[in-house]
CSV table of C-alpha atoms and ligand atoms in Angstrom, one decimal:
chain,number,residue,atom,x,y,z
A,1,MET,CA,0.0,0.0,0.0
A,2,ARG,CA,0.9,3.6,-0.3
A,3,ILE,CA,0.4,5.3,3.0
A,4,LEU,CA,0.2,9.0,3.9
A,5,VAL,CA,1.6,9.6,7.4
A,6,THR,CA,0.9,12.9,9.0
A,7,GLY,CA,3.3,13.9,11.7
A,8,GLY,CA,5.6,11.2,10.3
A,9,SER,CA,8.9,13.0,11.3
A,10,GLY,CA,7.9,13.0,15.0
A,11,TYR,CA,8.8,10.5,17.6
A,12,ILE,CA,6.1,7.8,17.1
A,13,GLY,CA,5.7,8.7,13.5
A,14,SER,CA,9.3,8.1,12.5
A,15,HIS,CA,9.4,4.6,14.1
A,16,THR,CA,6.1,3.7,12.4
A,17,VAL,CA,7.4,5.0,9.0
A,18,LEU,CA,10.4,2.7,9.4
A,19,ALA,CA,8.1,-0.2,10.2
A,20,LEU,CA,5.9,0.6,7.2
A,21,LEU,CA,8.9,0.8,4.8
A,22,GLU,CA,10.3,-2.5,6.2
A,23,ALA,CA,6.9,-4.1,5.6
A,24,GLY,CA,7.1,-3.1,2.0
A,25,HIS,CA,4.7,-0.2,2.0
A,26,ASP,CA,5.4,3.1,0.2
A,27,VAL,CA,5.2,6.1,2.5
A,28,VAL,CA,4.5,9.8,2.0
A,29,VAL,CA,5.2,11.9,5.2
A,30,LEU,CA,3.4,15.2,5.7
A,31,ASP,CA,4.6,17.3,8.6
A,32,ASN,CA,5.1,21.0,9.3
A,33,LEU,CA,8.2,20.3,11.4
A,34,ALA,CA,6.7,22.2,14.4
A,35,ASN,CA,8.0,19.6,16.8
A,36,SER,CA,10.4,17.5,14.7
A,37,SER,CA,13.3,17.6,12.3
A,38,LYS,CA,13.8,16.2,8.8
A,39,GLU,CA,16.9,14.4,10.2
A,40,SER,CA,14.7,11.7,11.7
A,41,LEU,CA,13.4,10.8,8.2
A,42,LYS,CA,16.9,10.9,6.7
A,43,ARG,CA,17.9,8.3,9.3
A,44,VAL,CA,14.8,6.3,8.7
A,45,GLY,CA,15.7,6.1,5.0
A,46,GLU,CA,19.2,4.9,5.9
A,47,LEU,CA,17.8,2.2,8.2
A,48,ALA,CA,15.2,1.0,5.7
A,49,GLY,CA,17.4,1.2,2.7
A,50,ARG,CA,14.9,3.4,0.9
A,51,PRO,CA,13.3,6.7,1.6
A,52,ALA,CA,9.9,8.0,2.5
A,53,GLU,CA,8.8,10.9,0.5
A,54,PHE,CA,8.5,14.1,2.5
A,55,LEU,CA,6.0,17.0,2.1
A,56,ALA,CA,6.5,20.1,4.3
A,57,VAL,CA,2.8,20.9,4.7
A,58,ASP,CA,0.8,22.3,7.6
A,59,LEU,CA,-2.6,20.6,8.2
A,60,LEU,CA,-4.0,24.0,8.8
A,61,ASP,CA,-3.2,25.0,5.2
A,62,GLU,CA,-6.1,23.2,3.5
A,63,ALA,CA,-5.1,24.2,0.0
A,64,ALA,CA,-1.6,22.7,0.4
A,65,LEU,CA,-3.1,19.6,2.0
A,66,ASP,CA,-5.5,19.2,-0.9
A,67,ASN,CA,-2.7,19.5,-3.3
A,68,ALA,CA,-0.8,16.8,-1.5
A,69,PHE,CA,-3.7,14.4,-2.1
A,70,SER,CA,-4.0,15.5,-5.7
A,71,THR,CA,-0.3,14.8,-6.4
A,72,ASN,CA,-0.1,11.6,-4.3
A,73,GLU,CA,-2.4,8.7,-4.7
A,74,VAL,CA,-2.7,7.0,-1.3
A,75,ASP,CA,-4.6,4.0,0.0
A,76,ALA,CA,-4.8,5.0,3.6
A,77,VAL,CA,-3.7,7.7,6.2
A,78,ILE,CA,-2.1,7.3,9.5
A,79,HIS,CA,-2.7,10.5,11.4
A,80,PHE,CA,-0.1,11.4,14.1
A,81,ALA,CA,0.2,15.1,13.5
A,82,GLY,CA,-0.8,17.1,16.6
A,83,LEU,CA,0.4,19.1,19.6
A,84,LYS,CA,0.8,17.0,22.7
A,85,ALA,CA,2.0,19.0,25.7
A,86,VAL,CA,-0.6,18.9,28.5
A,87,GLY,CA,0.6,22.0,30.3
A,88,GLU,CA,0.9,24.1,27.1
A,89,SER,CA,-2.6,23.1,26.2
A,90,VAL,CA,-3.9,24.5,29.5
A,91,GLU,CA,-2.1,27.8,28.7
A,92,LYS,CA,-3.0,27.9,25.0
A,93,PRO,CA,-6.3,26.0,24.5
A,94,LEU,CA,-7.2,27.8,21.3
A,95,TYR,CA,-3.9,26.9,19.7
A,96,TYR,CA,-4.5,23.3,20.7
A,97,TYR,CA,-8.1,23.1,19.5
A,98,HIS,CA,-7.3,24.9,16.3
A,99,ASN,CA,-4.2,22.8,15.5
A,100,ASN,CA,-5.5,19.4,16.6
A,101,VAL,CA,-9.2,19.5,15.9
A,102,GLY,CA,-9.0,22.1,13.0
A,103,GLY,CA,-6.1,20.2,11.4
A,104,THR,CA,-8.0,16.9,11.6
A,105,LEU,CA,-11.1,18.5,10.1
A,106,ASN,CA,-9.1,19.7,7.1
A,107,LEU,CA,-7.5,16.3,6.7
A,108,LEU,CA,-10.9,14.5,6.8
A,109,ARG,CA,-12.4,16.9,4.2
A,110,CYS,CA,-9.4,16.3,1.9
A,111,MET,CA,-9.6,12.6,2.4
A,112,GLU,CA,-13.3,12.6,1.5
A,113,ARG,CA,-12.7,14.8,-1.6
A,114,HIS,CA,-10.0,12.3,-2.8
A,115,ASN,CA,-11.9,9.2,-1.9
A,116,VAL,CA,-9.5,8.0,0.8
A,117,ARG,CA,-11.6,6.7,3.7
A,118,THR,CA,-9.2,4.4,5.6
A,119,LEU,CA,-7.7,6.1,8.6
A,120,VAL,CA,-5.6,5.2,11.7
A,121,PHE,CA,-5.7,7.9,14.4
A,122,SER,CA,-3.4,8.5,17.3
A,123,SER,CA,-5.6,8.8,20.3
A,124,SER,CA,-4.4,8.5,23.9
A,125,ALA,CA,-5.1,6.9,27.2
A,126,THR,CA,-5.6,10.5,28.3
A,127,VAL,CA,-9.2,10.2,27.0
A,128,TYR,CA,-10.0,8.1,30.1
A,129,GLY,CA,-9.2,11.1,32.3
A,130,ALA,CA,-8.6,10.5,35.9
A,131,SER,CA,-10.4,7.1,35.9
A,132,GLU,CA,-9.1,5.0,38.7
A,133,GLU,CA,-10.7,1.9,37.3
A,134,VAL,CA,-7.9,-0.3,36.2
A,135,PRO,CA,-7.2,-2.0,33.9
A,136,LEU,CA,-8.7,0.6,31.5
A,137,VAL,CA,-11.0,-1.0,29.0
A,138,GLU,CA,-12.2,0.6,25.7
A,139,LYS,CA,-15.9,0.7,26.7
A,140,LEU,CA,-15.3,3.1,29.7
A,141,PRO,CA,-16.9,6.5,29.3
A,142,LEU,CA,-14.4,9.1,28.1
A,143,ASP,CA,-13.7,12.0,30.4
A,144,ALA,CA,-10.5,13.9,29.4
A,145,VAL,CA,-9.4,16.4,32.0
A,146,ASN,CA,-7.4,18.9,30.1
A,147,PRO,CA,-7.6,20.7,26.7
A,148,TYR,CA,-5.0,18.4,25.0
A,149,GLY,CA,-7.0,15.3,26.2
A,150,ARG,CA,-10.3,17.0,25.1
A,151,THR,CA,-8.9,17.5,21.5
A,152,LYS,CA,-8.3,13.7,21.4
A,153,GLU,CA,-11.8,13.0,22.8
A,154,GLN,CA,-13.4,15.5,20.3
A,155,ILE,CA,-11.6,14.0,17.4
A,156,GLU,CA,-12.7,10.5,18.5
A,157,ASP,CA,-16.3,11.8,18.6
A,158,ILE,CA,-16.0,13.4,15.1
A,159,LEU,CA,-14.6,10.2,13.7
A,160,SER,CA,-17.3,8.1,15.3
A,161,ASP,CA,-20.0,10.3,13.8
A,162,ILE,CA,-18.4,10.2,10.4
A,163,GLY,CA,-18.2,6.4,10.6
A,164,ALA,CA,-21.8,6.1,11.7
A,165,ALA,CA,-23.0,8.4,8.9
A,166,ASP,CA,-21.1,6.8,6.0
A,167,SER,CA,-20.3,3.1,6.0
A,168,ARG,CA,-17.5,3.6,3.5
A,169,TRP,CA,-15.1,4.8,6.2
A,170,ASN,CA,-12.7,2.4,8.0
A,171,ILE,CA,-11.3,4.0,11.1
A,172,ALA,CA,-9.0,2.8,13.9
A,173,LEU,CA,-8.8,4.9,17.1
A,174,LEU,CA,-5.6,3.8,18.8
A,175,ARG,CA,-5.4,4.8,22.5
A,176,TYR,CA,-1.7,4.7,23.3
A,177,PHE,CA,-0.5,4.3,26.9
A,178,ASN,CA,3.0,5.6,27.7
A,179,PRO,CA,5.3,5.3,24.6
A,180,VAL,CA,9.0,5.1,25.5
A,181,GLY,CA,12.2,3.6,24.1
A,182,ALA,CA,13.8,4.0,20.7
A,183,HIS,CA,14.9,1.9,17.7
A,184,GLU,CA,17.6,-0.5,18.8
A,185,SER,CA,20.1,1.0,16.3
A,186,GLY,CA,20.2,4.2,18.5
A,187,ARG,CA,19.7,6.2,15.3
A,188,ILE,CA,16.2,7.4,15.9
A,189,GLY,CA,14.4,8.3,19.1
A,190,GLU,CA,12.5,10.9,21.1
A,191,ASP,CA,13.9,14.4,20.8
A,192,PRO,CA,11.7,16.7,22.9
A,193,THR,CA,12.2,20.5,22.6
A,194,GLY,CA,12.6,22.4,25.9
A,195,VAL,CA,12.2,20.7,29.3
A,196,PRO,CA,10.7,17.3,28.8
A,197,ASN,CA,7.2,16.8,30.3
A,198,ASN,CA,7.3,13.1,30.4
A,199,LEU,CA,9.2,10.8,32.7
A,200,LEU,CA,11.5,8.8,30.4
A,201,PRO,CA,12.9,11.7,28.3
A,202,PHE,CA,13.5,13.6,31.6
A,203,VAL,CA,15.3,10.6,33.2
A,204,ALA,CA,17.3,10.1,30.0
A,205,GLN,CA,18.5,13.7,30.1
A,206,VAL,CA,19.5,13.5,33.7
A,207,ALA,CA,21.4,10.2,33.0
A,208,VAL,CA,23.3,11.9,30.2
A,209,GLY,CA,24.2,14.9,32.4
A,210,ARG,CA,22.0,17.5,30.7
A,211,ARG,CA,19.9,17.9,33.9
A,212,ASP,CA,20.7,17.5,37.7
A,213,LYS,CA,18.1,15.2,39.0
A,214,VAL,CA,14.7,13.7,38.5
A,215,MET,CA,11.8,15.1,40.5
A,216,VAL,CA,9.6,12.2,41.5
A,217,PHE,CA,6.1,13.6,41.6
A,218,GLY,CA,4.5,12.0,44.7
A,219,ASN,CA,5.6,9.2,47.0
A,220,ASP,CA,2.3,8.9,48.9
A,221,TYR,CA,0.1,7.3,46.3
A,222,PRO,CA,-1.7,4.1,47.2
A,223,THR,CA,0.8,1.9,45.3
A,224,PRO,CA,3.4,-0.6,46.7
A,225,ASP,CA,6.3,2.0,46.7
A,226,GLY,CA,4.1,5.1,46.9
A,227,THR,CA,5.0,6.4,43.3
A,228,GLY,CA,2.7,6.6,40.3
A,229,ILE,CA,2.2,3.5,38.1
A,230,ARG,CA,1.9,3.7,34.3
A,231,ASP,CA,1.8,1.3,31.4
A,232,TYR,CA,5.0,2.0,29.5
A,233,ILE,CA,5.1,0.6,26.0
A,234,HIS,CA,8.1,0.3,23.7
A,235,VAL,CA,7.7,2.6,20.6
A,236,LEU,CA,8.5,-0.4,18.3
A,237,ASP,CA,5.7,-2.4,19.8
A,238,LEU,CA,3.5,0.6,19.3
A,239,ALA,CA,4.6,0.9,15.6
A,240,ALA,CA,3.8,-2.7,15.1
A,241,GLY,CA,0.3,-2.0,16.5
A,242,HIS,CA,-0.3,0.5,13.7
A,243,LEU,CA,0.6,-1.9,11.0
A,244,ALA,CA,-1.8,-4.5,12.6
A,245,ALA,CA,-4.6,-1.9,12.9
A,246,LEU,CA,-4.0,-0.7,9.3
A,247,ASP,CA,-4.3,-4.3,8.0
A,248,TYR,CA,-7.5,-4.8,10.0
A,249,VAL,CA,-9.3,-1.6,9.0
A,250,TYR,CA,-8.3,-2.0,5.4
A,251,SER,CA,-10.7,-4.9,5.2
A,252,ASN,CA,-13.2,-4.1,8.1
A,253,LYS,CA,-15.5,-1.2,7.7
A,254,GLY,CA,-16.6,0.9,10.7
A,255,VAL,CA,-14.9,2.6,13.6
A,256,HIS,CA,-12.8,0.5,15.9
A,257,ARG,CA,-11.1,1.4,19.2
A,258,TRP,CA,-8.1,-0.3,20.7
A,259,ASN,CA,-5.9,0.3,23.7
A,260,LEU,CA,-2.2,-0.1,22.8
A,261,GLY,CA,-0.5,-0.9,26.1
A,262,THR,CA,1.3,-3.8,27.7
A,263,GLY,CA,-1.3,-4.4,30.4
A,264,LYS,CA,1.4,-4.2,33.0
A,265,GLY,CA,2.1,-1.2,35.2
A,266,SER,CA,5.5,0.1,36.4
A,267,SER,CA,6.1,2.6,39.2
A,268,VAL,CA,8.4,5.7,38.8
A,269,LEU,CA,10.9,4.0,41.1
A,270,GLU,CA,10.9,0.9,39.0
A,271,VAL,CA,11.6,3.0,35.9
A,272,LEU,CA,14.4,4.7,37.7
A,273,ALA,CA,16.0,1.4,38.7
A,274,ALA,CA,15.7,0.0,35.2
A,275,PHE,CA,17.1,3.1,33.6
A,276,SER,CA,20.0,3.2,36.1
A,277,LYS,CA,20.8,-0.4,35.2
A,278,ALA,CA,20.8,0.6,31.5
A,279,ALA,CA,23.0,3.6,32.0
A,280,GLY,CA,25.4,1.7,34.3
A,281,HIS,CA,25.1,4.4,37.0
A,282,GLU,CA,22.5,5.6,39.5
A,283,VAL,CA,20.2,8.3,38.1
A,284,PRO,CA,19.8,10.9,40.9
A,285,TYR,CA,16.3,11.7,42.0
A,286,GLU,CA,14.4,13.5,44.7
A,287,PHE,CA,10.8,13.2,45.9
A,288,ALA,CA,8.5,16.2,45.2
A,289,PRO,CA,4.8,16.9,45.7
A,290,ARG,CA,2.3,15.2,43.4
A,291,ARG,CA,1.7,16.7,40.0
A,292,PRO,CA,-1.9,18.1,39.8
A,293,GLY,CA,-4.1,16.0,37.6
A,294,ASP,CA,-2.0,12.8,37.8
A,295,ALA,CA,-3.8,9.5,38.4
A,296,ALA,CA,-2.2,7.1,40.9
A,297,ILE,CA,-2.4,4.0,38.6
A,298,SER,CA,-3.1,3.7,34.9
A,299,TYR,CA,-2.6,0.6,32.8
A,300,ALA,CA,-4.4,-0.9,29.8
A,301,ASP,CA,-6.5,-3.9,29.3
A,302,PRO,CA,-4.9,-4.7,25.9
A,303,SER,CA,-7.0,-7.9,25.3
A,304,ALA,CA,-9.2,-6.4,22.5
A,305,ALA,CA,-6.1,-5.6,20.4
A,306,LEU,CA,-4.9,-9.1,20.9
A,307,ALA,CA,-8.3,-10.7,20.0
A,308,ASP,CA,-9.0,-8.5,17.0
A,309,LEU,CA,-5.5,-7.7,15.6
A,310,GLY,CA,-3.4,-10.6,16.9
A,311,TRP,CA,-1.2,-7.8,18.3
A,312,SER,CA,0.4,-7.6,21.7
A,313,ALA,CA,3.4,-5.8,23.2
A,314,HIS,CA,6.5,-7.9,23.8
A,315,LYS,CA,9.3,-5.7,25.0
A,316,THR,CA,10.2,-5.4,28.6
A,317,LEU,CA,10.7,-2.3,30.7
A,318,GLN,CA,14.4,-3.1,30.7
A,319,GLN,CA,14.5,-3.3,26.9
A,320,MET,CA,12.6,0.1,26.8
A,321,CYS,CA,15.2,1.7,29.1
A,322,ASP,CA,18.2,0.0,27.3
A,323,ASP,CA,17.0,1.3,23.9
A,324,HIS,CA,16.1,4.8,25.2
A,325,TRP,CA,19.5,5.1,26.8
A,326,ARG,CA,21.4,4.0,23.7
A,327,TRP,CA,19.6,6.7,21.7
A,328,GLN,CA,20.2,9.3,24.4
A,329,LYS,CA,23.9,8.4,24.9
A,330,GLU,CA,24.7,8.4,21.2
A,331,ASN,CA,22.7,11.6,20.5
A,332,PRO,CA,23.0,13.6,23.7
A,333,GLN,CA,21.5,16.7,22.0
A,334,GLY,CA,19.0,14.7,20.0
A,335,TYR,CA,18.9,15.4,16.2
A,336,SER,CA,20.5,18.8,16.6
A,337,ALA,CA,23.9,17.5,17.5
B,401,LIG,P1,5.7,14.4,18.1
B,401,LIG,O1,5.5,15.8,18.5
B,401,LIG,O2,7.0,13.9,18.1
B,401,LIG,O3,5.0,14.2,16.6
B,401,LIG,C1,3.9,15.0,16.2
B,401,LIG,C2,4.3,15.5,14.8
B,401,LIG,O4,3.2,16.3,14.3
B,401,LIG,C3,5.5,16.5,14.8
B,401,LIG,O5,6.4,16.0,13.9
B,401,LIG,C4,4.9,17.8,14.5
B,401,LIG,O6,5.8,18.6,13.8
B,401,LIG,C5,3.7,17.4,13.6
B,401,LIG,N1,2.6,18.4,13.6
B,401,LIG,C6,2.0,19.0,14.6
B,401,LIG,N2,1.0,19.9,14.2
B,401,LIG,C7,1.0,19.8,12.8
B,401,LIG,C8,0.3,20.4,11.8
B,401,LIG,N3,-0.6,21.3,12.0
B,401,LIG,N4,0.6,20.1,10.5
B,401,LIG,C9,1.5,19.2,10.2
B,401,LIG,N5,2.3,18.6,11.2
B,401,LIG,C10,2.0,18.9,12.4
B,401,LIG,O7,4.7,13.5,19.0
B,401,LIG,P2,4.6,12.0,19.2
B,401,LIG,O8,5.0,11.6,20.5
B,401,LIG,O9,5.2,11.3,18.0
B,401,LIG,O10,3.0,11.8,19.1
B,401,LIG,C11,2.3,11.5,17.9
B,401,LIG,C12,0.9,11.4,18.1
B,401,LIG,O11,0.6,10.5,19.2
B,401,LIG,C13,0.3,12.8,18.6
B,401,LIG,O12,-1.0,13.0,18.0
B,401,LIG,C14,0.2,12.6,20.1
B,401,LIG,O13,-0.9,13.4,20.6
B,401,LIG,C15,-0.2,11.1,20.2
B,401,LIG,N6,0.2,10.5,21.5
B,401,LIG,C16,1.4,10.7,22.0
B,401,LIG,C17,1.8,10.1,23.2
B,401,LIG,C18,3.2,10.3,23.8
B,401,LIG,O14,3.3,10.1,25.0
B,401,LIG,N7,4.2,10.5,22.9
B,401,LIG,C19,0.8,9.4,23.9
B,401,LIG,C20,-0.5,9.3,23.4
B,401,LIG,C21,-0.8,9.9,22.2
B,402,LIG,N1,6.7,11.8,36.6
B,402,LIG,C1,7.7,12.1,37.6
B,402,LIG,N2,8.6,13.1,37.3
B,402,LIG,C2,8.7,13.7,36.0
B,402,LIG,C3,7.7,13.3,35.1
B,402,LIG,C4,6.7,12.3,35.4
B,402,LIG,O1,7.6,11.6,38.7
B,402,LIG,O2,9.5,14.5,35.8
B,402,LIG,C5,5.7,10.7,37.0
B,402,LIG,C6,4.3,11.2,36.8
B,402,LIG,O3,3.8,11.7,38.0
B,402,LIG,C7,3.6,9.8,36.5
B,402,LIG,C8,4.7,9.1,35.7
B,402,LIG,O4,5.9,9.7,36.0
B,402,LIG,O5,3.4,9.1,37.6
B,402,LIG,C9,4.5,9.2,34.1
B,402,LIG,O6,4.4,10.6,33.8
B,402,LIG,P1,4.4,11.1,32.3
B,402,LIG,O7,4.3,12.5,32.3
B,402,LIG,O8,5.6,10.5,31.6
B,402,LIG,O9,3.1,10.4,31.7
B,402,LIG,P2,1.6,10.5,32.0
B,402,LIG,O10,1.0,9.2,32.2
B,402,LIG,O11,1.4,11.5,33.1
B,402,LIG,O12,1.0,11.2,30.7
B,402,LIG,C10,1.4,10.9,29.4
B,402,LIG,C11,1.0,12.1,28.5
B,402,LIG,C12,-0.5,12.1,28.5
B,402,LIG,C13,-1.0,10.8,28.0
B,402,LIG,C14,-0.5,9.7,28.8
B,402,LIG,C15,-0.9,8.3,28.2
B,402,LIG,O13,1.5,13.3,29.0
B,402,LIG,O14,-1.0,13.1,27.6
B,402,LIG,O15,0.9,9.7,28.9
B,402,LIG,O16,-0.5,8.3,26.9
B,402,LIG,F1,-2.3,10.7,28.0
């Protein structure tokens, strides 16, 4: 197949583009480079032995987007493009709704005009909000608690309505848990701009000496060691989930929702221990107050993805940390080095 990948030069996108190329698909990446660099795709091309095509297009520019569909015949779209920083979304909600929801509406209108109705969308476990009911199952009511999460929830609603109104659409809503790790080559990985919001990139930057210590947000949660528990999933397992979902929706009409997680939770202290082992030295940390809005425990019930897609995550927390560390150590300044 020939697949259009929006946001394909970003973290999860670049790993998925590589998996698509390795599986024999042709790939056209569309990205405005707001939070990524073309260097990721250069390296993906080297790893795959053939390139993905790149179009510097902003989803908010509907004319340019339409032109991308006119000049590139594609069978399906994987839609990663979006802004994802929770704190920034609280400060700049309009920017987030405009970019994420507005950009998606433009994409859907172009897809319809060009008769492309197969879509895999990057949703997030954030749509479950602060639900304490674990494991999280797809049928739970959605209740996002911040503007970023609400953009995901709104896009899920829009896609569900479109699928209900027109049976020609095939749509996968993939709810990712906590993507971490990097390709085992150490050539591609997560390269956050500014201070990382998420645990693993922060830990990695401390381990490589770019920051002093990790602040562990809360040690009084009702968990065995008092720190928050999350379902970390290796980005390569996640990439494989996209290929499985793409295969499924290509031949199954309708709107489908799947959690992509391991089904296993790890605490912040367990992550720090695994990362310290990967790096070969202790990663310094200090306890700090809870971060507002954080759930104590979040992990997936991934059984629907296994039953429908035959997909499950295989990589361990240690492999995630080993691969994340290799990428960080070999690229201490990310792609800008
Ligand atoms: P990322 O920032 O690395 O990648 C997103 C890409 O989208 C970037 O390359 C950015 O330049 C591009 N982009 C943003 N707005 C655009 C626009 N208007 N037009 C064109 N390109 C645009 O993020 P990621 O971690 O790879 O996440 C990919 C997707 O998965 C996002 O939709 C994100 O919300 C979702 N997601 C991520 C996580 C996570 O923890 N990383 C968890 C759940 C869901
Ligand atoms: N944490 C720390 N110190 C840090 C960063 C995080 O102790 O510097 C803790 C958090 O309190 C939490 C755990 O590490 O217990 C994981 O935090 P992340 O910020 O890495 O991940 P979250 O689960 O809080 O949220 C992320 C995204 C959400 C998304 C969710 C699931 O920010 O938007 O993953 O995909 F919904």
